[in-house]
Coordinates of C-alpha atoms in Angstrom, one line a residue:
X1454 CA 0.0 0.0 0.0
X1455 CA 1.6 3.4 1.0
X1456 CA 4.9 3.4 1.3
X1457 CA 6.0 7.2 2.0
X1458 CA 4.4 10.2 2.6
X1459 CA 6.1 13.7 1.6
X1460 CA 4.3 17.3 1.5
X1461 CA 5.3 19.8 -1.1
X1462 CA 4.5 23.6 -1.1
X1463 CA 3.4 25.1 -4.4
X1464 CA 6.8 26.1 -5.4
X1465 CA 8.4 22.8 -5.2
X1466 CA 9.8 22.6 -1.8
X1467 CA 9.5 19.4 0.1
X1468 CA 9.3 20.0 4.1
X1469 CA 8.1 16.7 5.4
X1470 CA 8.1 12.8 4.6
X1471 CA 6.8 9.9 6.7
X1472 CA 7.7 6.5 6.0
X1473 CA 5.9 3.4 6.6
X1474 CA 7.1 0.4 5.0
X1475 CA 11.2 1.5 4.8
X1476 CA 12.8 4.8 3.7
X1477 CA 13.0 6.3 0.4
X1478 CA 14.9 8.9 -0.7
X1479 CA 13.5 12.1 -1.8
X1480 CA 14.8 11.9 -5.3
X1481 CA 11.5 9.7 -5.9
X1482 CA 9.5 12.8 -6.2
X1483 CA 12.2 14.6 -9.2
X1484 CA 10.2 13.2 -11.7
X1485 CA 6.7 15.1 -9.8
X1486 CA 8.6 18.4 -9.1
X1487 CA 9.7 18.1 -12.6
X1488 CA 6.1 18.1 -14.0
X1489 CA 5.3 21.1 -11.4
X1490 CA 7.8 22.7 -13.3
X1491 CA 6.3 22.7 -16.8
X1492 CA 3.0 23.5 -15.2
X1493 CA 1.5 26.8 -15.6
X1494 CA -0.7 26.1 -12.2
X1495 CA -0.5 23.8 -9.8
X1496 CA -3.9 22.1 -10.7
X1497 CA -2.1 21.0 -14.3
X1498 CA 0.0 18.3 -12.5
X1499 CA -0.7 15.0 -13.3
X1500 CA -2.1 13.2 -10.3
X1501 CA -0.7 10.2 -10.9
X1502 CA 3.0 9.9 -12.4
X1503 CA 4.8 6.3 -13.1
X1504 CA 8.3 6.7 -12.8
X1505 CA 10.7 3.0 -12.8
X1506 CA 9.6 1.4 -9.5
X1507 CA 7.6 4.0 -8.0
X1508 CA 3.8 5.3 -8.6
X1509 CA 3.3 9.0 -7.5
X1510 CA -0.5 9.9 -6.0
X1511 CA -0.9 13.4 -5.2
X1512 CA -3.5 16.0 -4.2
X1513 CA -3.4 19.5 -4.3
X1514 CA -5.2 20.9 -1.2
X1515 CA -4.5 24.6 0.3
X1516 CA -1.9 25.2 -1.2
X1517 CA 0.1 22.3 -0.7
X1518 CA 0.6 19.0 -2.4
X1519 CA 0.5 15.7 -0.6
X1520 CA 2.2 12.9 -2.0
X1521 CA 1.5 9.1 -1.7
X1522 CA 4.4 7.0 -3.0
X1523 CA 3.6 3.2 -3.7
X1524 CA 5.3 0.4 -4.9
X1525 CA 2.6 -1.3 -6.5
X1526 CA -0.7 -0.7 -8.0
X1527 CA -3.4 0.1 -6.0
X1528 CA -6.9 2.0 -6.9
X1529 CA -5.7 5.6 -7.2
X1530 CA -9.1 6.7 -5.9
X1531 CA -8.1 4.7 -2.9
X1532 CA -5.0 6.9 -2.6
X1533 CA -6.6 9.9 -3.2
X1534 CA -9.5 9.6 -0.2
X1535 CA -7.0 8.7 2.1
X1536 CA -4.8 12.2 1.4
X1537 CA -7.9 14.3 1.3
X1538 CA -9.0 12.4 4.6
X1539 CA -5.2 13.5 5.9
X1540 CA -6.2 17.0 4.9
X1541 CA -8.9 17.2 6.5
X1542 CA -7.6 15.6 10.1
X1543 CA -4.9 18.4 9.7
X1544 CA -7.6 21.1 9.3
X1545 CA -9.7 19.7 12.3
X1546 CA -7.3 19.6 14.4
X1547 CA -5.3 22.7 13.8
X1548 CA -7.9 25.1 12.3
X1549 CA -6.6 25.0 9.5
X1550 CA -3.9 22.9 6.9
X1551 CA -1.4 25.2 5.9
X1552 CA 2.5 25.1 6.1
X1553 CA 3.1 27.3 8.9
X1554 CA 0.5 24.9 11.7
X1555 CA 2.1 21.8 9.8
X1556 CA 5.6 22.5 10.8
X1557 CA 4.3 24.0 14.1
X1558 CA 3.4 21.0 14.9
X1559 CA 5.3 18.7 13.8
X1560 CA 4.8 15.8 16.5
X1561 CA 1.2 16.0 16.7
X1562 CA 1.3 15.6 12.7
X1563 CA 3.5 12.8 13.0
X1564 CA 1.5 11.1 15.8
X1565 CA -1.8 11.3 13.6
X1566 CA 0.0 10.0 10.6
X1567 CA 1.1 6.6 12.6
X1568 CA -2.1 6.3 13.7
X1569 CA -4.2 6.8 10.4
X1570 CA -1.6 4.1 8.5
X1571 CA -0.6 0.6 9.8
X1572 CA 2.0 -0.3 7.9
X1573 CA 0.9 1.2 5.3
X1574 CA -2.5 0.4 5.2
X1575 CA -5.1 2.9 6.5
X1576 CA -6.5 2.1 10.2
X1577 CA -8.2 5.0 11.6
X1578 CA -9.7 7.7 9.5
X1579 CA -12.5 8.9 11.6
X1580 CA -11.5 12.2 13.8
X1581 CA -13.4 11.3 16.7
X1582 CA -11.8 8.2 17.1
X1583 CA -8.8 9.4 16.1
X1584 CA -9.0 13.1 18.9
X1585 CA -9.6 10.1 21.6
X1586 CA -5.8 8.3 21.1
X1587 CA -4.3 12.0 19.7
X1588 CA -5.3 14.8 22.0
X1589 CA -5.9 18.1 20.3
X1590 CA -2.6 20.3 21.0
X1591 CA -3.1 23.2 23.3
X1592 CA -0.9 25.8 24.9
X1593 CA -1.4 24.3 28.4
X1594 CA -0.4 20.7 27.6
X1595 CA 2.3 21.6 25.3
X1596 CA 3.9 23.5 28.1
X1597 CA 3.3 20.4 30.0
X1598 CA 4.8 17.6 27.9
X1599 CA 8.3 20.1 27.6
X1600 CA 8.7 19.6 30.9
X1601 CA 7.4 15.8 31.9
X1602 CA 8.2 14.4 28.3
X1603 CA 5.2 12.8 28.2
X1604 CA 2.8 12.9 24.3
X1605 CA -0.4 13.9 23.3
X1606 CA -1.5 9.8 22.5
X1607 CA -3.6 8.5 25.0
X1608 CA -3.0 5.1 27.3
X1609 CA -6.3 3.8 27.0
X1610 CA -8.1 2.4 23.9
X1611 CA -11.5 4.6 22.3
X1612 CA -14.5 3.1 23.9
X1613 CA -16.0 3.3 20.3
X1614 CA -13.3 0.6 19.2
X1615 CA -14.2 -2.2 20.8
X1616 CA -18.3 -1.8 19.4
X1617 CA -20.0 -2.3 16.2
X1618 CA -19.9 1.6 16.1
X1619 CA -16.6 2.2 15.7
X1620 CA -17.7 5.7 14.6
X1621 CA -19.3 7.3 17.9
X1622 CA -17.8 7.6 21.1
X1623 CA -19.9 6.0 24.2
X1624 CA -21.7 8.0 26.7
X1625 CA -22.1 11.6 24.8
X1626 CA -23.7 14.0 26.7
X1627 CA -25.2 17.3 26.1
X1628 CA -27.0 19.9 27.8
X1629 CA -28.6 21.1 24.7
X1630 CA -29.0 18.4 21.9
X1631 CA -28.8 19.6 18.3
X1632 CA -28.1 18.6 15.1
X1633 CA -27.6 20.7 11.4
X1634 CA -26.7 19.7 8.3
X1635 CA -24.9 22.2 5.9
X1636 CA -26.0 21.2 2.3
X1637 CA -22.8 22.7 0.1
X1638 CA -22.9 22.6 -3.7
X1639 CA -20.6 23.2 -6.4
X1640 CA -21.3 24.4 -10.4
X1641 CA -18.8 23.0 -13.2
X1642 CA -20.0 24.7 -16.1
X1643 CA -18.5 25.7 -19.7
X1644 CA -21.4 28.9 -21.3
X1645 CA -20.9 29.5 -25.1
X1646 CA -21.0 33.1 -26.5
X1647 CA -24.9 33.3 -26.6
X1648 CA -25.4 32.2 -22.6
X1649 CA -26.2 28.5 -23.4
X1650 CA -24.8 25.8 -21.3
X1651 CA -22.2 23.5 -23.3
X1652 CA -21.8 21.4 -20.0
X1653 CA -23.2 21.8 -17.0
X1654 CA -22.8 19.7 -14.2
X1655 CA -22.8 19.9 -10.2
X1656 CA -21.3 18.1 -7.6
X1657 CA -22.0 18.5 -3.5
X1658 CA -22.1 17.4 -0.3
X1659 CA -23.8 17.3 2.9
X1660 CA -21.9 18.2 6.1
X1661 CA -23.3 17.4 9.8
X1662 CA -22.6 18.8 13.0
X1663 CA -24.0 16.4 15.3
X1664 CA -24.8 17.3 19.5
X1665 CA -26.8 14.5 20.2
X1666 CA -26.4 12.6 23.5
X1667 CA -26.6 8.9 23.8
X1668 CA -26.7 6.7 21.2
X1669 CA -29.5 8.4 18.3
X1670 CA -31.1 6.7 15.2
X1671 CA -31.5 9.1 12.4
X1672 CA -33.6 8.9 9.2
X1673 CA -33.0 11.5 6.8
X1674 CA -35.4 11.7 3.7
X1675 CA -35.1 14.2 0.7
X1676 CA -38.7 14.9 -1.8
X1677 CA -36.4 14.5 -4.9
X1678 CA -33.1 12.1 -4.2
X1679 CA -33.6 10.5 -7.8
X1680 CA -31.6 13.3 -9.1
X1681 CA -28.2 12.6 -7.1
X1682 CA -26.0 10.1 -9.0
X1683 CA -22.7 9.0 -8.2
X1684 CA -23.3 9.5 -4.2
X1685 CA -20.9 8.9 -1.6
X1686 CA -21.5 8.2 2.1
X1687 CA -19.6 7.9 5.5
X1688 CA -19.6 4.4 6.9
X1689 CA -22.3 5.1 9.3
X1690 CA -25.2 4.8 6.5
X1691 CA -27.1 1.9 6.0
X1692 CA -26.2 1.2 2.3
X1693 CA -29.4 -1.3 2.1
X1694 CA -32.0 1.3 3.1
X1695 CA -30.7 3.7 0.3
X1696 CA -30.9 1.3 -2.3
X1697 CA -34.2 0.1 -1.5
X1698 CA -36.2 3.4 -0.3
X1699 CA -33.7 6.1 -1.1
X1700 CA -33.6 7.5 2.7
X1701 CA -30.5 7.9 4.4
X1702 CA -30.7 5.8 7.9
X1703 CA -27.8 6.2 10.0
X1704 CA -26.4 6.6 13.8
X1705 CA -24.1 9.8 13.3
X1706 CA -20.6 10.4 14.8
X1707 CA -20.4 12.6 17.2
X1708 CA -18.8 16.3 15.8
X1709 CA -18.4 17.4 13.0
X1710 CA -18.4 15.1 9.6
X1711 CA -19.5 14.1 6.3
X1712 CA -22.4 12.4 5.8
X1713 CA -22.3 12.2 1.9
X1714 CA -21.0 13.4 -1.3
X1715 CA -23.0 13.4 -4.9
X1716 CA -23.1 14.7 -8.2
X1717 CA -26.2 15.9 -10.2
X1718 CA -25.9 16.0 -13.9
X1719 CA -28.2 17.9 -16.8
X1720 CA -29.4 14.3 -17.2
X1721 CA -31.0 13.5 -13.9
X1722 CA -32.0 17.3 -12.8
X1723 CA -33.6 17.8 -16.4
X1724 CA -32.1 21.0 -16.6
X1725 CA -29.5 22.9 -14.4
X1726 CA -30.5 26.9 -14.2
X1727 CA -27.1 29.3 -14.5
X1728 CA -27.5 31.4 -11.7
X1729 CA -25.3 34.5 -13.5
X1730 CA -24.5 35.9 -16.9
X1731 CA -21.7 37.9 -18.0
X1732 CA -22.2 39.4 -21.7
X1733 CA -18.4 40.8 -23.0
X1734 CA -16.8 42.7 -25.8
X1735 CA -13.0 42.3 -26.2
X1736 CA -11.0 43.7 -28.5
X1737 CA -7.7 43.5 -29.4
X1738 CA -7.3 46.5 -31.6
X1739 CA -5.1 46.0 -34.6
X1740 CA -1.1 45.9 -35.3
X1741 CA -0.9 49.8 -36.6
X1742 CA -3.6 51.1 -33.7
X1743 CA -2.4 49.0 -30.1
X1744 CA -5.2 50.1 -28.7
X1745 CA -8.0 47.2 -27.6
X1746 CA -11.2 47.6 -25.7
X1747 CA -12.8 45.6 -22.8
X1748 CA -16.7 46.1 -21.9
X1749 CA -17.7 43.3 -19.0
X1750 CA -21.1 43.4 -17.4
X1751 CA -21.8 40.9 -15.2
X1752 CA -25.9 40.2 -13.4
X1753 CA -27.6 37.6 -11.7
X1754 CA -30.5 35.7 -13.0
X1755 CA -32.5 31.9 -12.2
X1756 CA -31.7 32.7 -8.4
X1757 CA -35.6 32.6 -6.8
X1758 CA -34.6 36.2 -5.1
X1759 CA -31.5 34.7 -3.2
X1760 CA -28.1 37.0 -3.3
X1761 CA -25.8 36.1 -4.7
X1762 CA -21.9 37.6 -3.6
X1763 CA -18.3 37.3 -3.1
X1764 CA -18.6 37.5 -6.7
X1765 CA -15.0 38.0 -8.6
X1766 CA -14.6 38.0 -12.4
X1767 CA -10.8 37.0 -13.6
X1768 CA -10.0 37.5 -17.7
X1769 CA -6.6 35.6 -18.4
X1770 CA -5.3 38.5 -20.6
X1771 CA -2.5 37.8 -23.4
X1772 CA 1.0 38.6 -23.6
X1773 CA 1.0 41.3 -25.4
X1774 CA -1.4 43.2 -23.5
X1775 CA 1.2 45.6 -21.6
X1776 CA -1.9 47.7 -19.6
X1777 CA -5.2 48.5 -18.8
X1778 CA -7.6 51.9 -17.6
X1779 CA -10.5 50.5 -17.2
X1780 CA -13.5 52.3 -15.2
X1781 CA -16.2 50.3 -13.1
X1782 CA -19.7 50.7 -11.5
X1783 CA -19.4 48.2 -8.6
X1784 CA -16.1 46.8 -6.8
X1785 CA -12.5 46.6 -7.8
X1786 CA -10.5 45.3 -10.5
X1787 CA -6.5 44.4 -10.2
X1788 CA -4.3 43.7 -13.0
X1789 CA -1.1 42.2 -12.7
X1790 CA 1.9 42.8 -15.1
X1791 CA 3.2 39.2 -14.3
X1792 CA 0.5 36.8 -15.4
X1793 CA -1.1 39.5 -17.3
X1794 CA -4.8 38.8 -15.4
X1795 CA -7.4 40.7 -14.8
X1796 CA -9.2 40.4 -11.5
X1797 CA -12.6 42.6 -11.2
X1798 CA -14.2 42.0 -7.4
X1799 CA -17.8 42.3 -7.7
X1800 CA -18.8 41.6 -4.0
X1801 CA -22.7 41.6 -4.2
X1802 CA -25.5 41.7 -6.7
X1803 CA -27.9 44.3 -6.5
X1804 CA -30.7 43.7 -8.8
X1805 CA -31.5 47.4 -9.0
X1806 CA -27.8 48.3 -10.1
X1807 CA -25.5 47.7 -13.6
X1808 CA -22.4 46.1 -12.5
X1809 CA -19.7 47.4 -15.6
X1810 CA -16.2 47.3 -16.2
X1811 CA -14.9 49.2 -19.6
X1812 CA -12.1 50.7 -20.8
X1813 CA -9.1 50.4 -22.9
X1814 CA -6.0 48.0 -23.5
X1815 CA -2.7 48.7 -24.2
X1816 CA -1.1 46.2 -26.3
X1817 CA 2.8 46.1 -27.5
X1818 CA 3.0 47.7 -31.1
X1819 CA 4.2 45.9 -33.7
X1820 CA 2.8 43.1 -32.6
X1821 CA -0.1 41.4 -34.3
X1822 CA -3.1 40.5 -32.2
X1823 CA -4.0 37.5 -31.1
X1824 CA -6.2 35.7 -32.7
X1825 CA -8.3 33.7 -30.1
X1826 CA -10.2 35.5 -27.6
X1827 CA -9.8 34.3 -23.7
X1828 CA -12.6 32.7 -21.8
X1829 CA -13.8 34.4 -18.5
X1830 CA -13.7 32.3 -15.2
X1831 CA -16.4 33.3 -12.5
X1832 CA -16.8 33.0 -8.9
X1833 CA -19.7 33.9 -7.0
X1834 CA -21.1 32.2 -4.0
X1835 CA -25.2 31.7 -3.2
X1836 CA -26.8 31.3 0.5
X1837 CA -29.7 29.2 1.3
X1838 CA -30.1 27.7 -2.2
X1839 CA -29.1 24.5 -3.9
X1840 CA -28.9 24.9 -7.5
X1841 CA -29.7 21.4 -8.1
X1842 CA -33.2 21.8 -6.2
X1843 CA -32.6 19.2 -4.1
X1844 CA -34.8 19.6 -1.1
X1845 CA -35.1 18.2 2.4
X1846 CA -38.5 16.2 3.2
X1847 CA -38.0 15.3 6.8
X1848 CA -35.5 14.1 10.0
X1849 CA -36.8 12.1 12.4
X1850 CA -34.8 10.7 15.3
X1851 CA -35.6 7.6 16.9
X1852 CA -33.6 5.6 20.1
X1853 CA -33.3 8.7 22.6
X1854 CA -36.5 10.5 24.3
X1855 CA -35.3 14.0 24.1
X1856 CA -36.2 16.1 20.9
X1857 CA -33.3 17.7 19.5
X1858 CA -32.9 21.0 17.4
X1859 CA -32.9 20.6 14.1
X1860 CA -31.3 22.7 10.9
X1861 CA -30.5 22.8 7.1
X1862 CA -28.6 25.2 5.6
X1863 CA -27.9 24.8 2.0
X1864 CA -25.0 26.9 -0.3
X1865 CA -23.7 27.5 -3.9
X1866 CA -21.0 28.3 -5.3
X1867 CA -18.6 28.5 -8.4
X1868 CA -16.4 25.9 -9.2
X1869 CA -14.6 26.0 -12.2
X1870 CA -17.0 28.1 -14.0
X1871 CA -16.1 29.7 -17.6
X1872 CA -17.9 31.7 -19.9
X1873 CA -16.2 31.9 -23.6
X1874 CA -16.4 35.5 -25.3

């Protein structure tokens, strides 16, 4: 299975490695940092690369790559769940996954690591389970282990370990039991020049924060769950009772965790609405007048009076293009010399107002324009709405006598959303 584990910043730098199954040498990973080089992003890399004796898995999360090396084959997918699991132990634990908590600390990180892999092979994934046998850091105990030498792993065994529950902890107890889901979706889309989708497609999830004393039953129903294909779910769902009734039925860890991943596809939905337009004019000029023009207006439409913000529009410029002026009715807009993109922060929607960005380009003279125009990438972000309309029916909880508060928040927003000019 998993022989090594190395992290790697963006630029290339390797700053930690964990071996399970024997050491090997960092020069496995020349033939990845090699590929990151020829890259023009980090999200180009292939994630997986044969080299002689060696397969490279990798993921590129928060900035940072994570690395499985193995020996043989093994499902990549596999691979991949484990180091987006790791990512996500990191983040619980310290807040967030970065460089800077990583190498500050660097025995908790190595302690979580051993117990996630058994030689090799994954062992404990779930971050309850695992926050019994690792203790969160904190300032207090770190203080205290300098001095006495002792580690953040605990003596005793999980209570959940030795159940048919592995995921929940026995005797939780709350003063106030509560329970919400956070329903968050993401919109893969490609629009032509006249608004039309030439593929749409959107994949999501459903978070849980569970507060629920004892030992709760859970049956979780949506009015439309035909329209999720490809769906995902944590080991506590009963696979059975989705297959036969399409409800989820399931006794929830206790925190925070992920009760399911899906995707919904113009196939199954019918038909996806796009939740913004942008109409453009982009001009290059010519090679005796280096003088181009940019006109961007960007709305919101199909969003059942929601708002829609955090909206950002970025226009990969060309080479040539040496400098903008450029005037606009709502936010900011940033160019930089480097990459030669445009970034225009929107912020928020308001249906009453024109949100514009026009001006002029300066190109390099002499030069002749180019001859393809560049497609626009969107972000935006939507609250309490799922774009694929799927809708929560009911929650029931069974097992305990108390009656728990209950919530459903859903969210939208852009993934890797283009719009072709």
């Amino acid at each position: 299975m998993i022989h090594t584990l190395f992290i790697c910043t963006s630029s290339g730098e390797l700053f930690m490695e964990k071996h399970w199954r024997g050491y090997i040498d960092r020069c496995v990973c020349d033939p990845f940092l090699q590929a990151l080089g020829k890259a023009s992003v980090p999200e180009e890399v292939p994630p997986v690369i044969v080299t002689g004796k060696h397969y490279l898995i990798s993921v590129f999360r928060r900035q940072l790559f994570f690395i499985a090396v193995v020996k043989h084959e093994v499902p990549p997918l596999f691979v991949v769940e484990f180091l987006n699991r790791v990512v996500d132990m990191f983040a619980g634990y310290f807040g967030s996954c970065t460089e800077t908590t990583i190498k500050d600390n660097f025995v908790t990180v190595y302690q979580i690591l051993e117990e996630m892999l058994d030689n090799g092979f994954p062992l404990t994934t779930e971050s309850n389970v695992l926050m019994d046998i690792v203790l969160p850091p904190n300032t207090v105990q770190s203080m205290v282990n300098s001095f006495t030498g002792a580690s953040n792993v605990s003596a005793r065994l999980p209570g959940g370990q030795l159940s048919n529950i592995p995921w929940r902890r026995q005797g939780v107890k709350y003063s106030a039991n509560e329970i919400f889901f956070d329903i968050v979706e993401e919109i893969d889309a490609i629009i032509d020049q006249r608004g039309l989708p030439v593929s749409c497609e959107i994949s999501g999830e459903i978070a849980c924060n569970c507060r629920l004393s004892g030992m709760p039953d859970i049956l979780f129903t949506f009015v439309n769950p035909r329209i999720l294909d490809d769906v995902s779910f944590h080991p506590c769902v009963r696979l059975k009772r989705w297959e036969q009734d399409k409800v989820l039925s399931f006794v929830p860890p206790d925190g925070n965790f992920k009760l399911m991943e899906y995707r919904v596809s113009q196939q199954s939905a019918g038909s996806i609405a796009i939740p913004c337009y942008v109409r453009s004019l982009i001009n290059f000029g010519s090679e005796q007048s280096p003088v181009g023009r940019l006109d961007l207006t960007v709305g919101a439409k199909n969003v059942q009076g929601k708002t829609v913000d955090s909206v950002v529009v970025v226009v990969p410029l060309p080479k040539t293009v040496v400098g903008v002026n450029l005037n606009t009715t709502s936010g900011a807009y940033s160019f930089d010399q480097v990459t030669k993109t445009l970034r225009w922060e929107v912020g928020k929607l308001h249906p009453q107002k024109v949100n514009n960005l026009v001006g002029s380009l300066s190109l390099s003279p002499g030069v002749p324009p180019p001859d393809v125009s560049p497609a626009v990438s969107l972000e935006f972000r939507i609250t309490q709405l799922a774009l694929s309309g799927l809708r929560v029916n009911q929650l029931n909880l069974t097992n305990e006598r108390y009656k728990p508060f209950k919530g459903v928040k859903s969210t939208t927003r852009a993934g890797r959303f283009q719009l072709r000019t």
